[in-house]
Amino acid sequence: MNAGFSGGAGILRADGHLPRSGAASGIKRPVVEVAVGVLIDAQARFLLTSRPAGKVYAGYWEFPGGKLEAGESVAQALARELREELGIAVAVDAVVPWREQMVDYPHALVRLHFCQIRRWQGALQMREGQQFVWSALPVMVAPVLPGALPVLQWLEQRAA
């Protein structure tokens, strides 16, 4: 079963029944900027990876990526994350910005910068012990991370 989410003002609220970190203190939560890669292969399948053990939402399926570091562009962060996590090389010019989505998770408020990638070098190496699957719609793995659900909807709309 997928983690529930609700929307409003363009922000998805994941697991709305759970408390938000820092919310009780009334402090505005900082936005965490995250670069996300939607890798699409020659058969028009997209790559999903599982979140590694020990991380929030471990075992949930997502599109790969990670947090931007100070001074990094989205494309630079994504190229670094894909190298570190998957062992593939992605040229910055192969990263095509696509869409953005804010997600309010219990542990963090994140802005997901989704980018499409159709060119990379190297074979996938799951360097964090995660699993991977090349998928088409409908997705046959579960649970899917709430932040990945809009991408599946966008892909479905594009295919219609």
Coordinates of C-alpha atoms in Angstrom, one line a residue:
M1 CA 0.0 0.0 0.0
N2 CA 1.3 3.5 -0.8
A3 CA 1.7 6.2 1.8
G4 CA -1.2 8.5 1.6
F5 CA -1.0 12.0 0.4
S6 CA -3.3 14.9 -0.1
G7 CA -2.8 18.1 -2.1
G8 CA -3.5 21.7 -1.8
A9 CA -2.0 24.9 -3.2
G10 CA 0.4 22.7 -5.3
I11 CA 1.9 21.0 -2.2
L12 CA 1.4 17.3 -1.7
R13 CA 1.0 16.3 2.0
A14 CA 2.4 12.8 2.5
D15 CA 1.1 10.8 5.4
G16 CA -1.0 13.7 6.7
H17 CA -2.1 11.8 9.8
L18 CA 1.5 12.0 11.1
P19 CA 3.0 15.1 12.9
R20 CA 5.5 17.3 11.0
S21 CA 9.0 17.7 12.4
G22 CA 9.3 21.2 13.9
A23 CA 5.6 22.0 13.4
A24 CA 4.8 21.9 17.2
S25 CA 7.3 24.7 17.8
G26 CA 5.8 26.9 15.2
I27 CA 9.0 27.3 13.3
K28 CA 8.7 27.4 9.5
R29 CA 10.4 24.4 8.1
P30 CA 13.2 25.0 5.5
V31 CA 12.7 23.7 2.0
V32 CA 15.1 20.9 1.1
E33 CA 16.0 21.0 -2.6
V34 CA 16.2 17.6 -4.3
A35 CA 17.2 16.6 -7.8
V36 CA 15.3 13.6 -9.2
G37 CA 16.1 11.7 -12.4
V38 CA 13.5 10.1 -14.5
L39 CA 15.7 7.8 -16.6
I40 CA 14.0 6.6 -19.7
D41 CA 15.5 3.7 -21.7
A42 CA 15.3 2.9 -25.5
Q43 CA 12.1 0.8 -24.8
A44 CA 10.4 3.9 -23.1
R45 CA 10.6 2.2 -19.7
F46 CA 11.6 4.3 -16.7
L47 CA 13.9 3.4 -13.8
L48 CA 12.6 3.0 -10.2
T49 CA 14.8 2.2 -7.3
S50 CA 14.0 1.1 -3.8
R51 CA 15.0 3.3 -0.8
P52 CA 17.8 1.6 1.1
A53 CA 17.5 0.2 4.6
G54 CA 18.1 2.7 7.3
K55 CA 16.6 5.7 5.4
V56 CA 13.2 7.3 5.8
Y57 CA 10.6 5.3 3.8
A58 CA 13.0 2.4 3.5
G59 CA 11.8 -0.1 0.9
Y60 CA 9.5 2.4 -0.9
W61 CA 10.1 2.7 -4.7
E62 CA 11.2 6.1 -6.1
F63 CA 12.9 7.8 -8.9
P64 CA 16.7 8.1 -8.1
G65 CA 18.3 11.4 -7.0
G66 CA 19.2 13.3 -3.9
K67 CA 19.7 16.6 -2.2
L68 CA 21.5 19.5 -3.8
E69 CA 24.8 20.5 -2.1
A70 CA 25.8 24.1 -1.6
G71 CA 26.6 25.7 -5.0
E72 CA 25.3 22.9 -7.1
S73 CA 22.9 23.2 -9.9
V74 CA 20.1 20.7 -10.2
A75 CA 21.9 19.0 -13.2
Q76 CA 25.2 18.9 -11.3
A77 CA 23.5 17.4 -8.2
L78 CA 21.7 14.8 -10.2
A79 CA 24.9 13.8 -12.1
R80 CA 26.7 13.4 -8.8
E81 CA 23.9 11.5 -7.1
L82 CA 23.5 9.0 -10.0
R83 CA 27.2 8.4 -10.0
E84 CA 27.3 7.9 -6.2
E85 CA 24.1 5.7 -6.0
L86 CA 23.9 3.9 -9.3
G87 CA 27.5 4.0 -10.7
I88 CA 26.4 5.6 -14.0
A89 CA 27.9 8.7 -15.7
V90 CA 25.4 11.4 -16.8
A91 CA 26.6 14.5 -18.6
V92 CA 25.1 17.7 -17.3
D93 CA 23.7 18.5 -20.8
A94 CA 21.8 15.2 -20.8
V95 CA 19.7 16.3 -17.8
V96 CA 16.5 17.9 -19.1
P97 CA 14.5 19.9 -16.5
W98 CA 10.9 18.7 -16.6
R99 CA 8.7 19.6 -13.6
E100 CA 8.8 20.6 -9.9
Q101 CA 6.7 19.4 -7.1
M102 CA 6.6 20.4 -3.4
V103 CA 6.0 17.5 -1.0
D104 CA 5.3 18.0 2.7
Y105 CA 6.6 14.8 4.4
P106 CA 6.5 14.3 8.1
H107 CA 10.3 14.6 8.3
A108 CA 10.9 17.3 5.8
L109 CA 9.4 19.8 3.3
V110 CA 11.0 19.1 -0.1
R111 CA 11.0 20.6 -3.5
L112 CA 11.5 17.9 -6.1
H113 CA 13.2 19.0 -9.3
F114 CA 12.2 16.2 -11.8
C115 CA 14.5 15.9 -14.8
Q116 CA 14.3 13.5 -17.7
I117 CA 17.4 11.6 -18.7
R118 CA 17.7 9.5 -21.9
R119 CA 21.5 9.3 -22.2
W120 CA 24.0 7.9 -19.7
Q121 CA 27.1 5.7 -19.6
G122 CA 27.8 2.6 -17.6
A123 CA 25.9 -0.3 -16.2
L124 CA 23.7 0.1 -13.2
Q125 CA 25.4 -0.7 -9.9
M126 CA 23.2 -0.5 -6.8
R127 CA 25.8 1.0 -4.5
E128 CA 23.5 1.5 -1.5
G129 CA 22.0 -2.0 -1.5
Q130 CA 18.8 -0.8 -3.2
Q131 CA 16.9 -2.8 -5.8
F132 CA 15.9 -1.5 -9.2
V133 CA 13.3 -2.2 -11.9
W134 CA 12.8 -0.9 -15.4
S135 CA 9.0 -0.3 -15.5
A136 CA 6.2 0.8 -17.8
L137 CA 2.7 1.8 -16.7
P138 CA 1.1 0.4 -14.7
V139 CA 3.8 0.1 -12.1
M140 CA 4.0 -3.4 -10.7
V141 CA 6.1 -2.6 -7.6
A142 CA 4.8 -1.2 -4.3
P143 CA 4.8 0.8 -2.2
V144 CA 5.7 3.9 -4.2
L145 CA 7.0 6.9 -2.4
P146 CA 4.4 9.7 -2.4
G147 CA 6.7 12.1 -4.1
A148 CA 7.0 9.7 -7.1
L149 CA 3.2 9.4 -7.6
P150 CA 2.8 12.7 -9.6
V151 CA 5.5 11.5 -12.1
L152 CA 3.5 8.4 -12.7
Q153 CA 0.4 10.5 -13.3
W154 CA 2.3 12.8 -15.7
L155 CA 3.7 9.9 -17.6
E156 CA 0.2 8.4 -17.8
Q157 CA -1.3 11.7 -19.1
R158 CA 1.5 11.9 -21.7
A159 CA 0.8 8.4 -22.9
A160 CA -3.0 9.1 -23.2

